[in-house]
Structures are given as C-alpha cells and as structure tokens.
Amino acid sequence: MTDVTADTSNPIETHRDGHVLEVTLNRPKANAIDLATSRIMGRVFQDFRDDPDLRVAVITGTGEKFFCPGWDLKAAADGDAVDGDYGVGGFGGLQELRGLNKPVIAAINGICCGGGLELALSADIILAAEHATFALPEIRSGTVADAASIKLPKRIPYHIAMEMLFTGRWLDTDEAARWGLINQVHPAEQLMEKAREMAQLIASGPPLVNAAIKEIVREAEDMKFQDAMNRITQSQFATVEKLYTSEDQLEGARAFAEKRDPVWKGK
C-alpha cells in the first residue's frame, strides 16, 4: 500500500454530495492535528451543524497508512501548547461541539490512535479498512487520553477499555469489531464506497428524526430511564418538540397511508 500524495497547504478537504459532507484530513505523512488544523475542523463541523441542507458527515484521512495519530508532536515541539486554542468543538472540531444533532460516520483508512481514536469515538458509526489498527498509546509518553478515558469504557466492555488505557496495546480490526468498537470492516479499496453508501442511506431518512435520536441518546446517557422518558413525552427535548410539530411528521403518516415513499423536507 502506498500513501496518496496530497496538497499540504489545505489540511482539511471537504466535498459535498447532495445532503452528505465528506471531510478529509490532509496532512501527510500521518494526518496529525495541530492547533490550526483543529480550529479549521471546528469551523467545518460548525458549518455542517448549521447548514439545513447537510444531513450526514463522513470523516476520513488521506492515504492508506494513517487515519490520524492525534496530536501533532512536531507542532508541539515548535510551540503549539497542548492546552492551546483548539477552536469551536474542541480537539478535532467534534469532541465538544454543542448541538451537533446530525449523524457522523468515521471511515478509518489506517492507523487510528491517541487523539485520532478519540476523534473516531466522537462519530456515531465507525467503518474501517481491513488493515486499520487502534490504540491509546498516551500511557507510554506519561500523559492521559482524557476524552478516551471518558468515552471508551462506555463504548466497549469496561475491562477491555481499561486494558487499552493502562497498556497502550493495539487492536486489529478483528478484535475491534469483536468488542463493538467498529461497525464494519471492508477492503481498503472499498472503504469510501461503503461509507458513502451508509451516508446516503442515512441521509435519505427523516432528518428531524435523526436529530431527535442524537439529542435523546446524548442527553439520556447519564439520566435515569424514567427521567429521560418523561423529558421525551413532555417535549422537553428541542428536537423532539420540533419533530412532533413538523411537516415531516404529517408527511410520514400520509406516505404510509398512501403507500408511497415519503419526501422529507427537514421541516
């Protein structure tokens, strides 16, 4: 496998295809993220969040060796502060972006470690090329994988997550899939095709329902079941209230009664 040559003057490439936005990390050789790149990513995902015509995002990296190793240590050595300004959304633009009620798919095209794995964990669905690998090697450099320490034990079995955090060991795609870290594994040459198929499938669905799903799942994560149900039935989630008073809600019922495919407008 060989890396694709990329124009390093543009660290983030974007491409729109209907309701889908593709975001590609473009910082050879490893697609590491420095402060400037993180701020760009924040603006990209903020615009994605706020654009009513965009419904799904796919994030991937250039080349076939690296998805992303996380923090750019060379930039740090040149003066980037680890506690510097990452921009809106925090590191990589996704981890702390408020109100992102749209699905995000990560297409992992190679090594995915450290902050790169934390970035993938910020997505809703993870597809991976067969040769992809995953790790949290921060322990070996005497630092903590902060976002992963919060998220990973909630995504995969606790003991596996803690082993990864304490030892920094690597997972191949077979093991990552076995523990539920990733959804699907594909040959490298098919990865983006499969990611686009998934994105188009989700984008063809009702965007207001997708938004409600994301808000409910996010907000209910640390709530008791009945408390979350009460908030839903009392329309205390903004996305649920919008859904139940929308044209799309009526369209879904009409399409079912008329035995036709619904036409979703997102309003």
GROMACS .gro file of N, CA and C in nm, residues 71-188:
model
  354
   71TRP      N    1  -0.265   1.420   1.822
   71TRP     CA    2  -0.191   1.545   1.841
   71TRP      C    3  -0.060   1.546   1.762
   72ASP      N    4  -0.031   1.657   1.697
   72ASP     CA    5   0.091   1.674   1.618
   72ASP      C    6   0.207   1.709   1.712
   73LEU      N    7   0.291   1.610   1.741
   73LEU     CA    8   0.400   1.631   1.835
   73LEU      C    9   0.507   1.723   1.779
   74LYS      N   10   0.526   1.723   1.646
   74LYS     CA   11   0.622   1.815   1.586
   74LYS      C   12   0.577   1.959   1.604
   75ALA      N   13   0.446   1.983   1.587
   75ALA     CA   14   0.394   2.118   1.609
   75ALA      C   15   0.408   2.156   1.756
   76ALA      N   16   0.390   2.060   1.845
   76ALA     CA   17   0.406   2.087   1.987
   76ALA      C   18   0.550   2.127   2.018
   77ALA      N   19   0.644   2.056   1.954
   77ALA     CA   20   0.785   2.089   1.976
   77ALA      C   21   0.819   2.227   1.923
   78ASP      N   22   0.742   2.273   1.824
   78ASP     CA   23   0.764   2.405   1.766
   78ASP      C   24   0.686   2.515   1.837
   79GLY      N   25   0.612   2.479   1.943
   79GLY     CA   26   0.547   2.584   2.022
   79GLY      C   27   0.397   2.570   2.040
   80ASP      N   28   0.330   2.476   1.970
   80ASP     CA   29   0.187   2.455   1.993
   80ASP      C   30   0.166   2.404   2.136
   81ALA      N   31   0.085   2.474   2.213
   81ALA     CA   32   0.060   2.434   2.351
   81ALA      C   33  -0.050   2.329   2.357
   82VAL      N   34  -0.029   2.224   2.437
   82VAL     CA   35  -0.129   2.118   2.448
   82VAL      C   36  -0.260   2.171   2.504
   83ASP      N   37  -0.253   2.281   2.579
   83ASP     CA   38  -0.374   2.342   2.632
   83ASP      C   39  -0.409   2.469   2.556
   84GLY      N   40  -0.369   2.475   2.429
   84GLY     CA   41  -0.394   2.593   2.347
   84GLY      C   42  -0.538   2.597   2.296
   85ASP      N   43  -0.562   2.687   2.201
   85ASP     CA   44  -0.696   2.709   2.147
   85ASP      C   45  -0.724   2.610   2.034
   86TYR      N   46  -0.802   2.507   2.065
   86TYR     CA   47  -0.838   2.407   1.964
   86TYR      C   48  -0.952   2.454   1.875
   87GLY      N   49  -1.016   2.562   1.912
   87GLY     CA   50  -1.126   2.612   1.833
   87GLY      C   51  -1.260   2.557   1.879
   88VAL      N   52  -1.366   2.599   1.810
   88VAL     CA   53  -1.500   2.553   1.845
   88VAL      C   54  -1.508   2.401   1.828
   89GLY      N   55  -1.569   2.335   1.923
   89GLY     CA   56  -1.579   2.190   1.917
   89GLY      C   57  -1.465   2.117   1.983
   90GLY      N   58  -1.366   2.189   2.034
   90GLY     CA   59  -1.254   2.123   2.098
   90GLY      C   60  -1.165   2.052   1.997
   91PHE      N   61  -1.083   1.958   2.045
   91PHE     CA   62  -0.987   1.890   1.959
   91PHE      C   63  -1.056   1.822   1.841
   92GLY      N   64  -1.011   1.855   1.721
   92GLY     CA   65  -1.067   1.794   1.601
   92GLY      C   66  -1.204   1.844   1.562
   93GLY      N   67  -1.257   1.941   1.637
   93GLY     CA   68  -1.384   2.003   1.600
   93GLY      C   69  -1.509   1.926   1.635
   94LEU      N   70  -1.495   1.803   1.686
   94LEU     CA   71  -1.613   1.719   1.711
   94LEU      C   72  -1.637   1.689   1.859
   95GLN      N   73  -1.532   1.673   1.936
   95GLN     CA   74  -1.545   1.619   2.071
   95GLN      C   75  -1.638   1.700   2.160
   96GLU      N   76  -1.637   1.832   2.145
   96GLU     CA   77  -1.715   1.916   2.235
   96GLU      C   78  -1.809   2.011   2.160
   97LEU      N   79  -1.840   1.978   2.035
   97LEU     CA   80  -1.926   2.065   1.955
   97LEU      C   81  -2.070   2.053   2.004
   98ARG      N   82  -2.122   2.158   2.059
   98ARG     CA   83  -2.256   2.156   2.116
   98ARG      C   84  -2.363   2.153   2.008
   99GLY      N   85  -2.470   2.081   2.037
   99GLY     CA   86  -2.586   2.083   1.950
   99GLY      C   87  -2.567   2.015   1.816
  100LEU      N   88  -2.469   1.927   1.803
  100LEU     CA   89  -2.449   1.857   1.676
  100LEU      C   90  -2.547   1.740   1.669
  101ASN      N   91  -2.662   1.765   1.613
  101ASN     CA   92  -2.768   1.664   1.607
  101ASN      C   93  -2.780   1.603   1.468
  102LYS      N   94  -2.667   1.576   1.408
  102LYS     CA   95  -2.662   1.512   1.277
  102LYS      C   96  -2.564   1.395   1.283
  103PRO      N   97  -2.593   1.287   1.211
  103PRO     CA   98  -2.505   1.170   1.215
  103PRO      C   99  -2.369   1.197   1.152
  104VAL      N  100  -2.266   1.138   1.213
  104VAL     CA  101  -2.129   1.146   1.162
  104VAL      C  102  -2.073   1.004   1.151
  105ILE      N  103  -2.016   0.975   1.034
  105ILE     CA  104  -1.955   0.844   1.009
  105ILE      C  105  -1.804   0.862   0.999
  106ALA      N  106  -1.728   0.782   1.071
  106ALA     CA  107  -1.582   0.781   1.058
  106ALA      C  108  -1.542   0.665   0.969
  107ALA      N  109  -1.466   0.695   0.864
  107ALA     CA  110  -1.413   0.592   0.773
  107ALA      C  111  -1.263   0.581   0.801
  108ILE      N  112  -1.224   0.479   0.876
  108ILE     CA  113  -1.087   0.467   0.928
  108ILE      C  114  -1.000   0.396   0.824
  109ASN      N  115  -0.913   0.471   0.760
  109ASN     CA  116  -0.835   0.421   0.647
  109ASN      C  117  -0.695   0.376   0.686
  110GLY      N  118  -0.664   0.366   0.815
  110GLY     CA  119  -0.531   0.323   0.855
  110GLY      C  120  -0.514   0.334   1.006
  111ILE      N  121  -0.395   0.369   1.049
  111ILE     CA  122  -0.365   0.380   1.192
  111ILE      C  123  -0.456   0.485   1.256
  112CYS      N  124  -0.519   0.445   1.365
  112CYS     CA  125  -0.613   0.532   1.437
  112CYS      C  126  -0.577   0.523   1.585
  113CYS      N  127  -0.505   0.621   1.635
  113CYS     CA  128  -0.456   0.609   1.772
  113CYS      C  129  -0.459   0.745   1.842
  114GLY      N  130  -0.446   0.740   1.973
  114GLY     CA  131  -0.443   0.863   2.051
  114GLY      C  132  -0.564   0.951   2.024
  115GLY      N  133  -0.536   1.077   1.997
  115GLY     CA  134  -0.644   1.170   1.967
  115GLY      C  135  -0.721   1.134   1.841
  116GLY      N  136  -0.658   1.057   1.752
  116GLY     CA  137  -0.729   1.009   1.633
  116GLY      C  138  -0.839   0.912   1.670
  117LEU      N  139  -0.812   0.825   1.768
  117LEU     CA  140  -0.915   0.734   1.815
  117LEU      C  141  -1.022   0.812   1.891
  118GLU      N  142  -0.982   0.913   1.965
  118GLU     CA  143  -1.081   0.997   2.032
  118GLU      C  144  -1.170   1.069   1.931
  119LEU      N  145  -1.112   1.109   1.820
  119LEU     CA  146  -1.190   1.171   1.714
  119LEU      C  147  -1.290   1.071   1.657
  120ALA      N  148  -1.245   0.947   1.632
  120ALA     CA  149  -1.335   0.844   1.582
  120ALA      C  150  -1.447   0.815   1.681
  121LEU      N  151  -1.415   0.816   1.810
  121LEU     CA  152  -1.516   0.792   1.913
  121LEU      C  153  -1.622   0.901   1.917
  122SER      N  154  -1.591   1.016   1.858
  122SER     CA  155  -1.688   1.126   1.853
  122SER      C  156  -1.788   1.106   1.739
  123ALA      N  157  -1.761   1.010   1.651
  123ALA     CA  158  -1.855   0.978   1.543
  123ALA      C  159  -1.963   0.884   1.596
  124ASP      N  160  -2.067   0.865   1.515
  124ASP     CA  161  -2.178   0.778   1.554
  124ASP      C  162  -2.163   0.638   1.498
  125ILE      N  163  -2.096   0.625   1.386
  125ILE     CA  164  -2.075   0.497   1.319
  125ILE      C  165  -1.929   0.493   1.273
  126ILE      N  166  -1.862   0.379   1.292
  126ILE     CA  167  -1.722   0.367   1.254
  126ILE      C  168  -1.705   0.251   1.158
  127LEU      N  169  -1.661   0.280   1.036
  127LEU     CA  170  -1.624   0.179   0.938
  127LEU      C  171  -1.472   0.179   0.926
  128ALA      N  172  -1.413   0.064   0.899
  128ALA     CA  173  -1.267   0.056   0.896
  128ALA      C  174  -1.219  -0.029   0.780
  129ALA      N  175  -1.105   0.011   0.725
  129ALA     CA  176  -1.035  -0.073   0.628
  129ALA      C  177  -0.974  -0.191   0.701
  130GLU      N  178  -0.955  -0.302   0.629
  130GLU     CA  179  -0.907  -0.426   0.692
  130GLU      C  180  -0.774  -0.408   0.765
  131HIS      N  181  -0.689  -0.318   0.716
  131HIS     CA  182  -0.556  -0.303   0.775
  131HIS      C  183  -0.551  -0.200   0.887
  132ALA      N  184  -0.663  -0.139   0.920
  132ALA     CA  185  -0.664  -0.036   1.024
  132ALA      C  186  -0.627  -0.095   1.160
  133THR      N  187  -0.567  -0.013   1.245
  133THR     CA  188  -0.532  -0.053   1.381
  133THR      C  189  -0.569   0.058   1.477
  134PHE      N  190  -0.588   0.021   1.604
  134PHE     CA  191  -0.640   0.115   1.703
  134PHE      C  192  -0.562   0.103   1.834
  135ALA      N  193  -0.533   0.219   1.895
  135ALA     CA  194  -0.462   0.216   2.023
  135ALA      C  195  -0.472   0.352   2.092
  136LEU      N  196  -0.442   0.349   2.221
  136LEU     CA  197  -0.431   0.471   2.302
  136LEU      C  198  -0.293   0.468   2.368
  137PRO      N  199  -0.189   0.511   2.295
  137PRO     CA  200  -0.052   0.498   2.346
  137PRO      C  201  -0.008   0.608   2.442
  138GLU      N  202  -0.100   0.693   2.484
  138GLU     CA  203  -0.062   0.806   2.570
  138GLU      C  204   0.011   0.762   2.697
  139ILE      N  205  -0.027   0.646   2.751
  139ILE     CA  206   0.034   0.598   2.875
  139ILE      C  207   0.185   0.587   2.862
  140ARG      N  208   0.234   0.556   2.741
  140ARG     CA  209   0.377   0.535   2.721
  140ARG      C  210   0.455   0.666   2.718
  141SER      N  211   0.384   0.775   2.698
  141SER     CA  212   0.452   0.905   2.700
  141SER      C  213   0.418   0.984   2.826
  142GLY      N  214   0.358   0.915   2.923
  142GLY     CA  215   0.333   0.977   3.052
  142GLY      C  216   0.221   1.078   3.053
  143THR      N  217   0.122   1.059   2.967
  143THR     CA  218   0.009   1.151   2.967
  143THR      C  219  -0.120   1.071   2.963
  144VAL      N  220  -0.234   1.139   2.972
  144VAL     CA  221  -0.362   1.071   2.981
  144VAL      C  222  -0.443   1.096   2.854
  145ALA      N  223  -0.508   0.993   2.806
  145ALA     CA  224  -0.602   1.008   2.695
  145ALA      C  225  -0.735   1.053   2.756
  146ASP      N  226  -0.750   1.183   2.771
  146ASP     CA  227  -0.860   1.234   2.853
  146ASP      C  228  -0.998   1.201   2.797
  147ALA      N  229  -1.023   1.237   2.672
  147ALA     CA  230  -1.155   1.211   2.614
  147ALA      C  231  -1.183   1.061   2.606
  148ALA      N  232  -1.081   0.983   2.572
  148ALA     CA  233  -1.099   0.838   2.562
  148ALA      C  234  -1.126   0.777   2.699
  149SER      N  235  -1.067   0.833   2.804
  149SER     CA  236  -1.092   0.782   2.939
  149SER      C  237  -1.238   0.798   2.978
  150ILE      N  238  -1.303   0.900   2.922
  150ILE     CA  239  -1.445   0.923   2.948
  150ILE      C  240  -1.532   0.836   2.857
  151LYS      N  241  -1.496   0.832   2.728
  151LYS     CA  242  -1.585   0.770   2.630
  151LYS      C  243  -1.568   0.620   2.613
  152LEU      N  244  -1.443   0.573   2.609
  152LEU     CA  245  -1.419   0.434   2.570
  152LEU      C  246  -1.486   0.332   2.661
  153PRO      N  247  -1.482   0.348   2.796
  153PRO     CA  248  -1.548   0.248   2.881
  153PRO      C  249  -1.700   0.245   2.862
  154LYS      N  250  -1.756   0.347   2.797
  154LYS     CA  251  -1.899   0.346   2.768
  154LYS      C  252  -1.930   0.287   2.631
  155ARG      N  253  -1.826   0.265   2.550
  155ARG     CA  254  -1.845   0.215   2.414
  155ARG      C  255  -1.818   0.065   2.402
  156ILE      N  256  -1.719   0.017   2.479
  156ILE     CA  257  -1.680  -0.124   2.472
  156ILE      C  258  -1.673  -0.178   2.615
  157PRO      N  259  -1.658  -0.311   2.632
  157PRO     CA  260  -1.652  -0.365   2.769
  157PRO      C  261  -1.548  -0.293   2.854
  158TYR      N  262  -1.585  -0.267   2.977
  158TYR     CA  263  -1.502  -0.191   3.070
  158TYR      C  264  -1.360  -0.246   3.079
  159HIS      N  265  -1.347  -0.376   3.096
  159HIS     CA  266  -1.214  -0.433   3.117
  159HIS      C  267  -1.125  -0.420   2.994
  160ILE      N  268  -1.183  -0.427   2.875
  160ILE     CA  269  -1.104  -0.409   2.754
  160ILE      C  270  -1.061  -0.263   2.741
  161ALA      N  271  -1.152  -0.173   2.770
  161ALA     CA  272  -1.120  -0.030   2.764
  161ALA      C  273  -1.007   0.004   2.861
  162MET      N  274  -1.015  -0.050   2.983
  162MET     CA  275  -0.914  -0.018   3.082
  162MET      C  276  -0.778  -0.079   3.044
  163GLU      N  277  -0.780  -0.197   2.984
  163GLU     CA  278  -0.655  -0.257   2.937
  163GLU      C  279  -0.590  -0.169   2.830
  164MET      N  280  -0.671  -0.118   2.737
  164MET     CA  281  -0.617  -0.030   2.634
  164MET      C  282  -0.559   0.097   2.695
  165LEU      N  283  -0.629   0.154   2.792
  165LEU     CA  284  -0.583   0.279   2.855
  165LEU      C  285  -0.457   0.256   2.938
  166PHE      N  286  -0.450   0.145   3.011
  166PHE     CA  287  -0.338   0.119   3.102
  166PHE      C  288  -0.213   0.068   3.030
  167THR      N  289  -0.231   0.001   2.915
  167THR     CA  290  -0.115  -0.061   2.850
  167THR      C  291  -0.079   0.001   2.716
  168GLY      N  292  -0.175   0.067   2.652
  168GLY     CA  293  -0.149   0.125   2.521
  168GLY      C  294  -0.142   0.022   2.410
  169ARG      N  295  -0.190  -0.100   2.434
  169ARG     CA  296  -0.177  -0.206   2.334
  169ARG      C  297  -0.268  -0.180   2.214
  170TRP      N  298  -0.231  -0.241   2.101
  170TRP     CA  299  -0.301  -0.219   1.974
  170TRP      C  300  -0.407  -0.326   1.949
  171LEU      N  301  -0.516  -0.285   1.885
  171LEU     CA  302  -0.620  -0.375   1.839
  171LEU      C  303  -0.621  -0.375   1.687
  172ASP      N  304  -0.632  -0.494   1.628
  172ASP     CA  305  -0.656  -0.501   1.485
  172ASP      C  306  -0.807  -0.493   1.461
  173THR      N  307  -0.849  -0.497   1.334
  173THR     CA  308  -0.991  -0.478   1.307
  173THR      C  309  -1.076  -0.596   1.355
  174ASP      N  310  -1.019  -0.716   1.355
  174ASP     CA  311  -1.095  -0.832   1.403
  174ASP      C  312  -1.132  -0.812   1.550
  175GLU      N  313  -1.035  -0.772   1.630
  175GLU     CA  314  -1.063  -0.754   1.772
  175GLU      C  315  -1.149  -0.631   1.796
  176ALA      N  316  -1.121  -0.524   1.722
  176ALA     CA  317  -1.202  -0.402   1.737
  176ALA      C  318  -1.349  -0.430   1.707
  177ALA      N  319  -1.373  -0.510   1.604
  177ALA     CA  320  -1.512  -0.546   1.569
  177ALA      C  321  -1.572  -0.637   1.675
  178ARG      N  322  -1.492  -0.728   1.728
  178ARG     CA  323  -1.542  -0.822   1.828
  178ARG      C  324  -1.590  -0.749   1.953
  179TRP      N  325  -1.520  -0.642   1.991
  179TRP     CA  326  -1.559  -0.568   2.111
  179TRP      C  327  -1.661  -0.458   2.080
  180GLY      N  328  -1.699  -0.445   1.954
  180GLY     CA  329  -1.801  -0.344   1.921
  180GLY      C  330  -1.746  -0.204   1.906
  181LEU      N  331  -1.614  -0.191   1.892
  181LEU     CA  332  -1.555  -0.059   1.873
  181LEU      C  333  -1.587  -0.003   1.735
  182ILE      N  334  -1.597  -0.093   1.635
  182ILE     CA  335  -1.626  -0.051   1.498
  182ILE      C  336  -1.747  -0.129   1.447
  183ASN      N  337  -1.815  -0.070   1.348
  183ASN     CA  338  -1.936  -0.132   1.294
  183ASN      C  339  -1.907  -0.235   1.185
  184GLN      N  340  -1.820  -0.198   1.091
  184GLN     CA  341  -1.796  -0.282   0.974
  184GLN      C  342  -1.649  -0.274   0.935
  185VAL      N  343  -1.601  -0.383   0.870
  185VAL     CA  344  -1.465  -0.388   0.817
  185VAL      C  345  -1.475  -0.416   0.667
  186HIS      N  346  -1.397  -0.340   0.587
  186HIS     CA  347  -1.403  -0.354   0.442
  186HIS      C  348  -1.261  -0.354   0.384
  187PRO      N  349  -1.243  -0.414   0.266
  187PRO     CA  350  -1.115  -0.397   0.196
  187PRO      C  351  -1.088  -0.248   0.176
  188ALA      N  352  -0.961  -0.209   0.181
  188ALA     CA  353  -0.926  -0.068   0.175
  188ALA      C  354  -0.985   0.002   0.053
   0.00000   0.00000   0.00000
